Coordinates of N, CA, C and O in Angstrom, one line a residue:
M1 N 78.5 75.0 21.1 CA 79.5 76.3 21.1 C 79.7 76.5 22.3 O 78.5 76.8 23.4
D2 N 81.1 76.6 22.7 CA 81.4 77.0 24.1 C 81.3 78.8 24.4 O 81.2 79.6 23.1
L3 N 80.7 78.8 25.7 CA 80.6 80.4 25.9 C 81.8 81.2 26.4 O 82.5 80.6 27.0
I4 N 82.1 82.2 25.9 CA 83.1 83.2 26.2 C 82.5 83.9 27.4 O 81.3 84.3 27.3
P5 N 83.7 83.8 28.5 CA 83.5 84.9 29.5 C 83.3 86.1 28.8 O 84.2 86.7 28.3
I6 N 82.2 86.6 29.7 CA 82.3 88.5 29.5 C 83.7 89.1 29.6 O 83.9 89.9 29.2
S7 N 84.4 88.7 30.9 CA 85.4 89.1 31.4 C 86.4 89.2 30.1 O 87.5 90.4 29.8
A8 N 86.8 88.3 29.4 CA 87.7 87.8 28.4 C 87.7 89.2 27.2 O 88.3 89.7 26.5
L9 N 86.0 89.7 26.9 CA 85.8 90.8 25.8 C 86.8 92.1 26.3 O 87.3 92.5 25.9
Q10 N 86.5 92.4 27.8 CA 87.3 93.5 28.2 C 88.5 93.3 28.3 O 89.5 94.1 27.6
H11 N 89.2 92.2 28.6 CA 90.9 91.8 28.2 C 91.2 92.1 27.0 O 92.1 92.5 26.3
Y12 N 90.3 91.2 25.7 CA 90.6 91.7 24.4 C 90.8 92.5 24.0 O 91.7 93.3 23.0
I13 N 89.9 93.8 24.3 CA 89.9 95.2 23.7 C 90.9 95.6 24.1 O 91.6 96.5 23.7
Y14 N 91.4 95.4 25.5 CA 92.5 96.2 26.2 C 93.8 95.7 25.1 O 94.6 96.4 25.0
C15 N 93.8 94.3 25.4 CA 95.4 93.5 24.6 C 94.8 92.5 24.4 O 94.6 91.4 25.2
P16 N 94.8 91.6 23.1 CA 94.3 90.2 22.7 C 95.6 89.3 23.4 O 95.2 88.4 23.8
R17 N 96.9 89.9 23.3 CA 98.0 89.0 23.9 C 97.3 88.8 25.6 O 97.4 87.5 26.0
Q18 N 96.8 89.9 26.2 CA 96.8 89.8 27.6 C 95.5 88.8 27.7 O 95.6 87.9 28.5
C19 N 94.4 89.0 26.9 CA 93.4 87.9 26.7 C 93.9 86.5 26.8 O 93.4 85.5 27.9
A20 N 94.5 86.3 26.0 CA 95.2 85.1 25.3 C 96.0 84.2 26.8 O 95.7 83.3 27.3
L21 N 96.9 85.2 27.3 CA 97.7 84.8 28.5 C 96.5 84.6 29.7 O 96.7 83.5 30.2
I22 N 95.7 85.1 30.0 CA 94.6 84.7 31.0 C 93.8 83.5 30.8 O 93.5 82.9 31.3
H23 N 93.0 83.5 29.6 CA 91.7 82.7 29.5 C 92.4 81.4 28.6 O 91.8 80.5 28.7
V24 N 93.4 81.8 28.0 CA 94.0 80.6 27.2 C 95.0 79.8 28.0 O 95.3 78.4 28.3
E25 N 96.3 80.4 28.3 CA 97.2 79.7 29.0 C 97.3 79.8 31.0 O 97.8 79.3 31.4
Q26 N 96.0 80.5 31.1 CA 95.5 80.5 32.6 C 96.8 81.1 33.2 O 97.1 80.6 34.4
T27 N 97.2 82.2 32.9 CA 98.3 82.8 33.7 C 97.8 84.4 34.2 O 97.3 85.1 33.4
F28 N 98.2 84.5 35.7 CA 97.5 85.7 36.1 C 98.5 85.9 37.2 O 98.7 85.1 38.0
D29 N 98.7 87.4 37.1 CA 100.0 87.7 38.3 C 98.9 89.3 38.8 O 98.2 89.7 37.9
E30 N 99.3 89.5 40.2 CA 99.0 90.3 40.8 C 99.7 91.5 40.7 O 101.0 91.6 40.4
N31 N 99.2 92.9 40.7 CA 99.9 94.0 40.9 C 99.2 95.1 41.4 O 97.9 94.9 41.9
L32 N 99.7 96.5 41.7 CA 98.6 97.3 42.4 C 97.7 97.4 41.8 O 96.5 97.5 42.4
Y33 N 97.4 97.7 40.5 CA 96.1 97.5 39.8 C 95.3 96.7 39.9 O 94.0 96.9 40.2
T34 N 95.5 95.3 39.7 CA 94.7 94.0 40.2 C 94.1 94.1 41.7 O 93.0 93.9 41.8
L35 N 95.0 94.7 42.6 CA 94.6 94.4 43.9 C 93.5 95.6 44.3 O 92.8 95.3 45.1
R36 N 93.5 96.9 43.5 CA 92.9 97.8 43.7 C 91.7 97.3 43.2 O 90.5 97.2 43.7
G37 N 91.6 96.6 41.9 CA 90.2 96.3 41.3 C 89.7 95.2 42.4 O 88.2 95.0 42.6
R38 N 90.6 94.5 43.0 CA 90.0 93.2 43.6 C 89.0 93.8 44.9 O 88.0 93.5 45.5
Q39 N 89.8 95.0 45.5 CA 89.3 95.7 46.7 C 88.0 96.1 46.3 O 87.1 96.4 47.0
V40 N 88.0 96.8 45.3 CA 86.7 97.4 45.0 C 85.4 96.4 44.5 O 84.6 96.7 44.8
H41 N 85.9 95.6 44.5 CA 84.8 94.2 44.1 C 84.6 93.3 45.3 O 83.7 92.5 45.2
E42 N 85.4 93.7 46.5 CA 84.8 92.8 47.4 C 83.5 92.9 47.9 O 82.6 91.6 48.4
R43 N 82.7 93.8 47.9 CA 81.2 94.2 48.4 C 80.0 93.6 47.0 O 79.3 92.8 47.5
V44 N 80.8 93.7 45.8 CA 79.7 93.0 45.0 C 80.0 91.6 44.6 O 79.3 90.9 43.9
D45 N 81.1 91.2 44.9 CA 81.6 89.6 44.6 C 80.7 88.6 45.5 O 80.6 87.5 45.0
E46 N 80.2 89.1 46.5 CA 79.5 88.3 47.4 C 77.9 88.4 46.7 O 77.1 89.5 46.6
T47 N 77.5 87.0 46.4 CA 76.0 87.1 45.9 C 75.0 87.3 46.9 O 74.5 86.9 48.0
T48 N 74.0 88.6 46.8 CA 72.9 89.1 47.7 C 72.1 89.8 47.3 O 72.1 90.1 45.7
T49 N 70.9 89.7 47.8 CA 69.9 90.5 47.3 C 69.3 91.2 48.3 O 69.1 90.8 49.5
E50 N 69.1 92.8 47.9 CA 68.8 93.5 49.0 C 67.4 94.7 48.1 O 67.4 94.7 46.9
W51 N 66.6 95.2 48.9 CA 65.7 96.3 48.4 C 66.1 97.7 49.0 O 66.3 97.6 50.2
R52 N 65.9 98.6 48.2 CA 66.3 100.1 48.4 C 65.1 100.6 48.0 O 64.7 101.1 47.0
A53 N 63.9 101.0 49.0 CA 62.5 101.5 48.3 C 62.2 100.5 47.4 O 61.8 99.4 47.7
E54 N 61.7 101.1 46.4 CA 61.5 100.2 45.3 C 62.1 99.2 44.1 O 61.7 99.0 43.4
V55 N 63.4 99.6 44.8 CA 64.4 99.1 43.8 C 64.8 97.6 44.6 O 65.3 97.7 45.2
R56 N 64.7 96.6 43.7 CA 65.6 95.3 44.2 C 67.1 95.4 43.7 O 67.2 95.6 42.4
V57 N 68.0 95.1 44.6 CA 69.7 95.2 44.0 C 70.2 93.5 44.1 O 69.9 93.1 45.1
E58 N 70.6 93.3 43.2 CA 71.4 91.8 43.0 C 73.1 91.8 42.7 O 73.0 92.9 41.7
R59 N 73.4 91.5 43.6 CA 74.8 91.7 43.6 C 75.4 90.0 43.1 O 74.7 89.2 43.4
S60 N 76.5 90.1 42.2 CA 77.2 89.1 41.7 C 76.2 88.2 41.0 O 76.2 86.9 41.1
L61 N 75.5 88.9 40.3 CA 74.3 88.1 39.5 C 74.7 87.2 38.2 O 75.5 87.9 37.2
P62 N 74.6 85.9 38.3 CA 75.1 85.1 37.2 C 74.6 85.6 35.5 O 73.4 85.8 35.9
L63 N 75.2 85.7 34.5 CA 74.6 85.7 33.4 C 75.1 84.9 32.2 O 76.1 84.0 32.6
Y64 N 74.1 84.8 31.3 CA 74.5 83.9 30.2 C 73.5 84.5 29.0 O 72.7 85.2 29.1
S65 N 74.0 84.0 27.9 CA 73.1 84.4 26.7 C 73.8 83.4 25.8 O 74.9 83.2 25.1
E66 N 72.8 82.6 25.2 CA 73.1 81.5 24.2 C 73.0 81.9 23.0 O 74.0 81.8 22.2
R67 N 72.2 83.1 22.9 CA 72.5 83.9 21.2 C 73.7 84.2 21.1 O 74.2 84.3 19.9
H68 N 74.4 84.8 22.1 CA 75.6 85.3 21.9 C 77.0 84.9 22.4 O 77.9 85.3 22.0
G69 N 76.6 83.9 23.2 CA 77.9 82.9 23.5 C 78.6 83.5 24.5 O 79.7 83.2 24.1
L70 N 77.7 83.9 25.4 CA 78.4 84.5 26.6 C 78.1 84.0 28.0 O 76.9 83.5 28.2
T71 N 79.0 84.3 28.8 CA 78.6 84.0 30.2 C 79.6 84.6 31.4 O 80.6 85.3 30.6
G72 N 79.0 85.2 32.5 CA 79.4 85.8 33.4 C 78.9 85.7 34.8 O 78.1 85.5 34.9
R73 N 79.3 87.2 35.2 CA 78.7 87.8 36.3 C 78.4 89.4 36.1 O 79.4 89.7 35.9
A74 N 77.2 90.1 36.9 CA 77.2 91.1 36.8 C 77.7 91.7 38.2 O 77.0 91.1 39.1
D75 N 78.4 92.6 38.0 CA 78.8 93.1 39.7 C 77.2 93.4 40.5 O 77.3 93.0 41.5
M76 N 76.5 94.4 39.9 CA 75.4 94.7 40.7 C 74.6 94.9 39.3 O 74.5 95.4 38.2
V77 N 73.0 94.5 39.6 CA 71.8 95.0 38.7 C 70.7 95.4 39.6 O 70.2 94.6 40.6
E78 N 70.1 96.7 39.4 CA 69.1 96.9 39.9 C 67.9 96.9 38.9 O 68.2 97.3 37.9
F79 N 66.9 96.8 39.5 CA 65.9 96.3 39.0 C 64.6 97.0 39.6 O 64.4 97.0 40.6
R80 N 64.2 97.8 38.4 CA 63.1 98.9 39.2 C 61.9 98.4 37.9 O 61.9 98.6 36.8
A81 N 60.8 98.2 38.6 CA 59.5 97.6 38.1 C 59.9 96.4 37.3 O 59.3 96.5 35.9
G82 N 60.9 95.7 37.6 CA 61.2 94.8 36.5 C 62.2 94.7 35.6 O 62.9 94.0 34.6
Q83 N 62.8 96.1 35.7 CA 63.6 96.5 34.4 C 65.1 96.5 35.1 O 65.3 97.0 35.7
P84 N 66.3 95.7 34.3 CA 67.1 95.7 34.8 C 68.2 96.3 34.1 O 68.1 97.3 33.1
Y85 N 68.9 97.2 35.2 CA 70.2 97.9 34.8 C 71.4 97.8 35.6 O 71.6 97.7 36.8
P86 N 72.2 97.3 34.5 CA 73.5 96.8 34.9 C 74.3 98.1 35.5 O 74.7 99.0 35.0
I87 N 75.5 97.7 36.8 CA 76.1 98.5 37.1 C 77.6 97.5 37.1 O 77.5 96.7 38.0
E88 N 78.8 98.3 36.7 CA 79.9 97.3 36.8 C 80.8 98.6 37.7 O 81.2 99.5 37.4
Y89 N 81.5 97.8 38.6 CA 82.5 98.5 39.3 C 83.6 98.8 39.1 O 84.2 97.5 38.2
K90 N 84.4 99.7 38.8 CA 85.7 99.7 38.5 C 86.6 100.5 39.4 O 86.0 101.7 40.0
A91 N 87.9 100.2 39.5 CA 88.7 101.0 40.5 C 89.3 102.3 39.8 O 89.4 102.3 38.4
G92 N 89.7 103.2 40.4 CA 89.8 104.4 39.8 C 88.9 105.6 39.6 O 88.1 105.4 39.9
A93 N 89.5 106.7 38.4 CA 88.4 107.8 38.5 C 87.6 107.6 37.4 O 88.0 106.8 36.3
R94 N 86.6 108.3 37.4 CA 85.7 108.3 36.0 C 86.4 108.6 34.9 O 87.1 109.6 34.8
K95 N 86.5 107.3 34.0 CA 86.9 107.9 32.6 C 86.3 107.3 31.3 O 85.5 105.9 31.9
L96 N 86.4 107.3 30.3 CA 86.0 106.8 29.3 C 86.8 105.5 28.5 O 87.9 106.2 28.2
K97 N 86.2 104.3 28.8 CA 87.2 103.3 28.3 C 86.2 102.1 27.4 O 85.3 101.8 27.9
E98 N 86.8 102.1 25.8 CA 86.0 101.4 25.5 C 85.9 99.9 25.4 O 84.8 99.6 25.8
A99 N 86.9 99.3 26.2 CA 86.8 98.3 27.0 C 85.8 98.1 28.0 O 85.2 97.0 28.2
D100 N 85.5 98.9 29.0 CA 84.6 99.0 30.1 C 83.2 99.1 29.6 O 82.3 98.4 29.9
N101 N 83.0 99.7 28.3 CA 81.6 100.0 27.8 C 81.4 98.7 27.1 O 80.2 98.1 27.2
V102 N 82.3 98.0 26.5 CA 82.0 96.5 25.9 C 81.7 95.6 27.0 O 80.7 94.9 26.8
Q103 N 82.1 95.6 28.3 CA 81.9 94.7 29.3 C 80.7 95.1 29.8 O 79.6 93.9 30.0
L104 N 79.9 96.1 30.0 CA 78.9 96.4 30.4 C 77.8 96.1 29.5 O 76.7 95.7 29.9
C105 N 78.2 96.4 28.1 CA 76.9 96.1 27.0 C 76.8 94.8 27.1 O 75.5 94.1 26.7
A106 N 78.2 94.1 26.9 CA 77.7 92.5 26.8 C 76.6 92.0 28.2 O 76.0 91.0 27.9
Q107 N 77.1 92.6 29.3 CA 76.1 92.2 30.4 C 74.6 92.3 30.4 O 73.9 91.6 30.6
A108 N 74.3 93.8 29.4 CA 72.9 94.1 29.3 C 72.5 93.2 28.1 O 71.4 92.7 28.2
M109 N 73.1 93.0 27.2 CA 72.8 91.8 26.2 C 72.1 90.4 26.7 O 71.4 89.7 26.3
C110 N 73.3 90.2 28.1 CA 72.6 88.8 28.5 C 71.6 89.1 29.2 O 70.5 88.1 29.1
L111 N 71.2 90.2 30.1 CA 70.2 90.4 30.7 C 68.8 90.6 29.6 O 67.8 90.1 30.1
E112 N 69.3 91.3 28.4 CA 67.9 90.8 27.7 C 67.4 89.9 27.6 O 66.3 89.5 27.2
E113 N 68.2 88.8 27.3 CA 67.8 87.5 26.6 C 67.4 86.7 27.7 O 66.4 86.0 27.9
M114 N 68.1 86.8 29.2 CA 67.4 86.3 30.0 C 66.3 86.5 30.8 O 65.5 85.7 31.2
F115 N 65.5 87.9 30.7 CA 64.4 88.4 31.1 C 63.8 89.0 30.3 O 62.5 89.2 30.5
E116 N 64.1 88.6 29.0 CA 63.2 89.1 27.8 C 62.9 90.7 27.8 O 61.6 90.8 27.5
V117 N 63.6 91.3 27.9 CA 63.3 92.9 28.0 C 64.3 93.5 27.3 O 65.6 92.9 27.2
S118 N 64.0 94.9 27.1 CA 65.1 95.6 26.5 C 65.9 96.4 27.7 O 65.4 96.7 28.6
V119 N 67.4 96.4 27.7 CA 68.3 96.8 28.5 C 69.1 98.2 28.0 O 70.2 98.0 27.0
P120 N 68.3 99.5 27.6 CA 69.2 100.4 26.6 C 70.2 101.2 27.6 O 71.0 101.6 26.7
K121 N 70.3 101.0 28.7 CA 71.5 101.4 29.4 C 71.8 101.0 30.6 O 71.2 100.3 31.2
G122 N 73.3 101.4 31.4 CA 73.5 100.8 32.3 C 74.5 102.2 33.2 O 74.8 102.8 32.3
S123 N 75.3 101.5 34.2 CA 76.4 102.4 34.3 C 77.8 101.7 34.9 O 77.6 100.8 35.4
L124 N 78.6 102.3 34.7 CA 80.0 102.0 35.4 C 80.0 103.0 36.7 O 80.2 104.3 36.8
F125 N 80.3 102.3 37.5 CA 80.5 103.1 39.0 C 82.0 103.1 39.3 O 82.9 101.9 39.4
Y126 N 82.8 104.2 39.4 CA 84.3 104.6 39.6 C 84.6 104.7 41.0 O 83.7 105.6 41.7
D127 N 85.3 103.8 42.3 CA 85.4 103.8 43.3 C 86.0 105.2 44.0 O 86.1 105.6 44.9
R128 N 87.1 106.0 43.0 CA 87.7 107.0 43.6 C 86.8 108.2 43.4 O 86.8 108.9 44.6
S129 N 85.9 108.4 42.3 CA 85.3 109.7 42.3 C 83.4 109.2 42.9 O 83.1 110.0 43.4
K130 N 83.2 107.8 43.3 CA 82.4 107.7 43.8 C 81.0 108.1 43.2 O 79.8 108.5 43.4
R131 N 81.2 107.9 41.8 CA 80.1 108.5 40.8 C 80.0 107.4 39.6 O 80.7 106.6 39.2
R132 N 79.1 107.7 39.0 CA 78.6 106.6 38.1 C 78.8 107.5 36.7 O 78.4 108.7 36.5
R133 N 79.0 106.7 35.5 CA 79.2 107.2 34.3 C 78.2 106.1 33.6 O 78.2 105.1 33.5
V134 N 76.9 107.0 32.9 CA 75.9 106.2 32.2 C 76.5 105.8 30.9 O 77.0 106.5 29.9
V135 N 76.1 104.6 30.4 CA 76.6 104.0 29.2 C 75.2 103.9 28.2 O 74.4 102.8 28.9
C136 N 75.0 104.2 27.1 CA 73.8 104.0 26.4 C 74.1 102.8 25.4 O 75.3 102.9 24.8
F137 N 73.6 101.8 25.3 CA 73.9 100.8 24.6 C 73.3 100.6 22.6 O 72.3 99.9 22.6
D138 N 73.9 101.5 22.5 CA 73.3 101.9 20.9 C 73.9 100.8 20.0 O 74.4 99.9 20.5
D139 N 73.5 100.9 18.6 CA 73.8 100.2 17.7 C 75.5 99.7 17.5 O 75.8 98.4 17.3
D140 N 75.9 100.8 17.6 CA 77.6 100.8 17.2 C 78.1 99.9 18.3 O 79.1 98.9 18.2
L141 N 77.7 100.2 19.6 CA 78.2 99.7 20.8 C 78.1 97.8 20.6 O 79.1 97.1 21.1
R142 N 76.8 97.9 20.3 CA 76.4 96.4 20.4 C 77.1 95.5 19.1 O 77.5 94.4 19.5
R143 N 77.3 96.1 18.3 CA 78.2 95.5 17.1 C 79.5 95.4 17.6 O 80.1 94.1 17.4
L144 N 80.0 96.3 18.1 CA 81.5 95.9 18.7 C 81.6 95.0 19.7 O 82.5 94.2 19.6
V145 N 80.6 94.9 20.5 CA 80.4 93.3 21.6 C 80.4 92.2 20.6 O 81.1 91.5 20.8
A146 N 79.3 92.4 19.4 CA 79.3 91.0 18.7 C 80.9 90.8 18.0 O 81.2 89.8 17.9
D147 N 81.4 91.6 17.4 CA 82.7 91.5 16.7 C 84.0 90.8 17.8 O 84.7 90.3 17.4
T148 N 83.8 91.6 19.0 CA 84.9 91.3 19.9 C 84.5 90.0 20.6 O 85.4 89.0 20.8
V149 N 83.4 89.4 20.5 CA 82.9 88.1 20.9 C 83.6 87.2 19.6 O 84.4 86.1 19.9
Q150 N 83.1 87.7 18.8 CA 83.8 86.8 17.2 C 85.8 86.9 17.6 O 86.1 86.0 17.1
G151 N 86.2 87.9 17.9 CA 87.5 87.8 17.6 C 88.0 87.3 18.9 O 89.1 86.4 18.9
V152 N 87.4 87.2 20.3 CA 88.0 86.3 21.2 C 87.6 84.8 20.9 O 88.6 83.8 21.0
R153 N 86.4 84.0 20.4 CA 86.6 82.9 19.7 C 87.3 82.7 18.8 O 87.9 81.1 19.0
E154 N 87.7 83.4 18.1 CA 88.7 83.1 17.2 C 90.2 83.0 17.8 O 91.1 81.8 17.4
L155 N 90.3 83.9 18.8 CA 91.9 83.8 19.4 C 91.9 82.8 20.3 O 92.8 81.8 20.2
F156 N 90.8 81.8 20.7 CA 90.8 80.9 21.7 C 90.9 79.7 20.9 O 91.2 78.5 21.4
E157 N 90.8 79.6 19.5 CA 90.9 78.4 18.7 C 92.6 78.4 18.0 O 92.6 77.6 17.6
Q158 N 93.1 79.6 18.2 CA 94.4 79.9 17.6 C 95.4 78.9 18.6 O 95.1 78.5 19.7
S159 N 96.4 78.6 17.9 CA 97.6 77.7 18.8 C 98.8 78.8 19.3 O 99.8 77.9 19.8
S160 N 98.6 80.2 18.8 CA 100.0 80.5 19.3 C 99.2 81.9 20.0 O 97.9 82.4 19.8
L161 N 100.1 82.3 20.8 CA 99.7 83.9 21.2 C 100.0 84.8 20.2 O 100.9 84.8 19.5
P162 N 99.1 86.0 20.4 CA 99.0 87.3 19.4 C 100.5 87.9 19.9 O 101.2 87.7 21.1
E163 N 100.8 88.8 18.9 CA 102.0 89.8 19.1 C 101.7 90.5 20.2 O 100.5 91.1 20.4
P164 N 102.9 91.1 20.9 CA 102.4 91.9 21.9 C 102.3 93.4 21.5 O 102.7 93.5 20.4
V165 N 101.3 94.3 22.4 CA 101.2 95.5 22.0 C 102.6 96.2 22.0 O 102.8 97.3 21.2
A166 N 103.2 96.2 23.1 CA 104.4 96.8 23.4 C 104.3 98.5 23.4 O 105.0 99.0 22.6
D167 N 103.3 98.5 24.3 CA 103.1 100.2 24.2 C 102.9 100.7 25.6 O 103.0 100.1 26.8
K168 N 102.4 101.5 25.9 CA 102.0 102.4 27.1 C 101.0 101.4 28.2 O 101.3 101.7 29.4
R169 N 100.5 100.7 27.3 CA 99.3 100.0 28.4 C 100.1 98.7 29.1 O 99.7 98.3 30.1
C170 N 101.1 98.5 28.4 CA 101.9 97.3 29.1 C 102.5 97.9 30.5 O 102.5 96.7 31.5
D171 N 102.7 98.8 30.7 CA 103.4 99.5 32.0 C 102.7 99.1 33.0 O 102.8 99.1 34.0
K172 N 101.2 99.0 33.0 CA 100.2 98.8 34.0 C 99.8 97.5 33.9 O 98.8 97.4 35.1
C173 N 100.1 96.5 33.3 CA 99.7 95.3 33.1 C 100.3 94.2 34.1 O 101.6 94.3 34.2
S174 N 99.5 93.7 34.8 CA 100.0 92.6 35.7 C 100.9 91.6 35.1 O 101.3 90.8 35.6
L175 N 100.7 91.4 33.9 CA 101.1 90.3 33.2 C 102.7 90.2 32.7 O 103.2 89.7 31.5
I176 N 103.4 91.8 32.5 CA 104.2 92.2 31.8 C 105.5 91.3 31.7 O 106.1 91.2 30.9
D177 N 105.6 90.7 33.3 CA 106.9 89.7 32.9 C 106.4 88.5 32.5 O 107.4 88.0 31.9
A178 N 105.4 88.0 32.3 CA 105.0 86.7 31.8 C 104.9 87.1 30.0 O 105.1 85.9 29.3
C179 N 104.3 88.2 29.8 CA 104.3 88.6 28.6 C 105.6 89.1 27.5 O 105.7 88.8 26.5
M180 N 106.7 89.7 28.4 CA 107.8 90.4 28.0 C 107.5 91.1 26.7 O 108.1 90.6 25.7
P181 N 106.8 91.9 26.7 CA 106.4 92.5 25.3 C 107.4 93.4 24.8 O 107.8 93.5 23.4
F182 N 108.2 94.3 25.5 CA 109.2 94.8 24.9 C 110.4 93.8 24.6 O 111.1 94.3 23.5
I183 N 110.9 92.8 25.1 CA 111.9 91.8 24.7 C 111.4 91.4 23.6 O 112.2 91.1 22.7
I184 N 110.3 90.6 23.4 CA 109.5 90.1 22.1 C 109.6 91.2 21.0 O 109.9 90.7 19.8
R185 N 109.2 92.2 21.1 CA 109.1 93.4 20.2 C 110.7 93.7 19.5 O 110.9 93.8 18.5
D186 N 111.5 93.8 20.6 CA 112.9 94.0 20.0 C 114.0 92.9 19.5 O 114.8 93.0 18.8
F187 N 113.4 91.5 19.8 CA 114.5 90.6 19.5 C 113.9 89.5 18.9 O 114.6 88.7 18.4
V188 N 112.5 89.5 18.9 CA 111.7 88.1 18.3 C 111.3 88.5 16.7 O 110.8 89.6 16.5
P189 N 111.8 87.8 15.7 CA 111.3 88.0 14.4 C 109.8 88.2 14.0 O 109.4 87.1 14.7
Q190 N 109.4 89.2 13.6 CA 107.9 89.3 13.7 C 107.2 88.4 12.6 O 105.9 87.8 12.9
D191 N 107.6 87.5 12.1 CA 107.0 86.5 11.1 C 106.8 85.1 12.2 O 106.0 84.5 12.0
V192 N 107.3 85.0 13.4 CA 106.9 84.4 14.2 C 105.4 84.3 14.7 O 104.8 83.4 15.0
F193 N 105.1 85.7 14.2 CA 103.4 85.9 15.1 C 102.4 85.6 14.1 O 101.4 85.7 13.8
E194 N 102.9 85.3 12.7 CA 102.2 85.3 11.6 C 101.5 83.5 11.8 O 102.1 82.8 11.7
V195 N 100.0 83.7 11.4 CA 99.3 82.2 11.0 C 99.2 81.9 9.9 O 98.8 82.5 9.3

């Protein structure tokens, strides 16, 4: 079984077509939002280990899970007495986003398998507010991760791109020119997307 990149889960929840363009078609363009995200990740993208009092901090920690079929990297993991606590860095202000919660929970599920411990929660750190938002990894969120992995796996096996969402998400997407969501919505017959 091929491993699914954890980043693909976040892309899929946001927009399945975006996920396919990035991970299947290997299409990626920059815009203001991706550049902000890249700037936020500069510090955590370098693999380092440091100690803060009794806390070991790992940055850019490789992750995998054979059980869930996932691979990726955690921006930062704090270890307190051997207990991993994942922290994902995000550009912008603190906000509730399902896609971010799924990405963080998937990281926790990998850490659980790798270290054979329970990881009940983690945090999303937002650069604008410089604050963390704690995410609890309950059964519903874990099910959503599993369902999303299955959805991404099926998407990767398809021979065509999903239909564009053509809504307010598209305005901030760096792939709007490659995707052409509004042109396709307005001019392409919908049965083209039926598999």
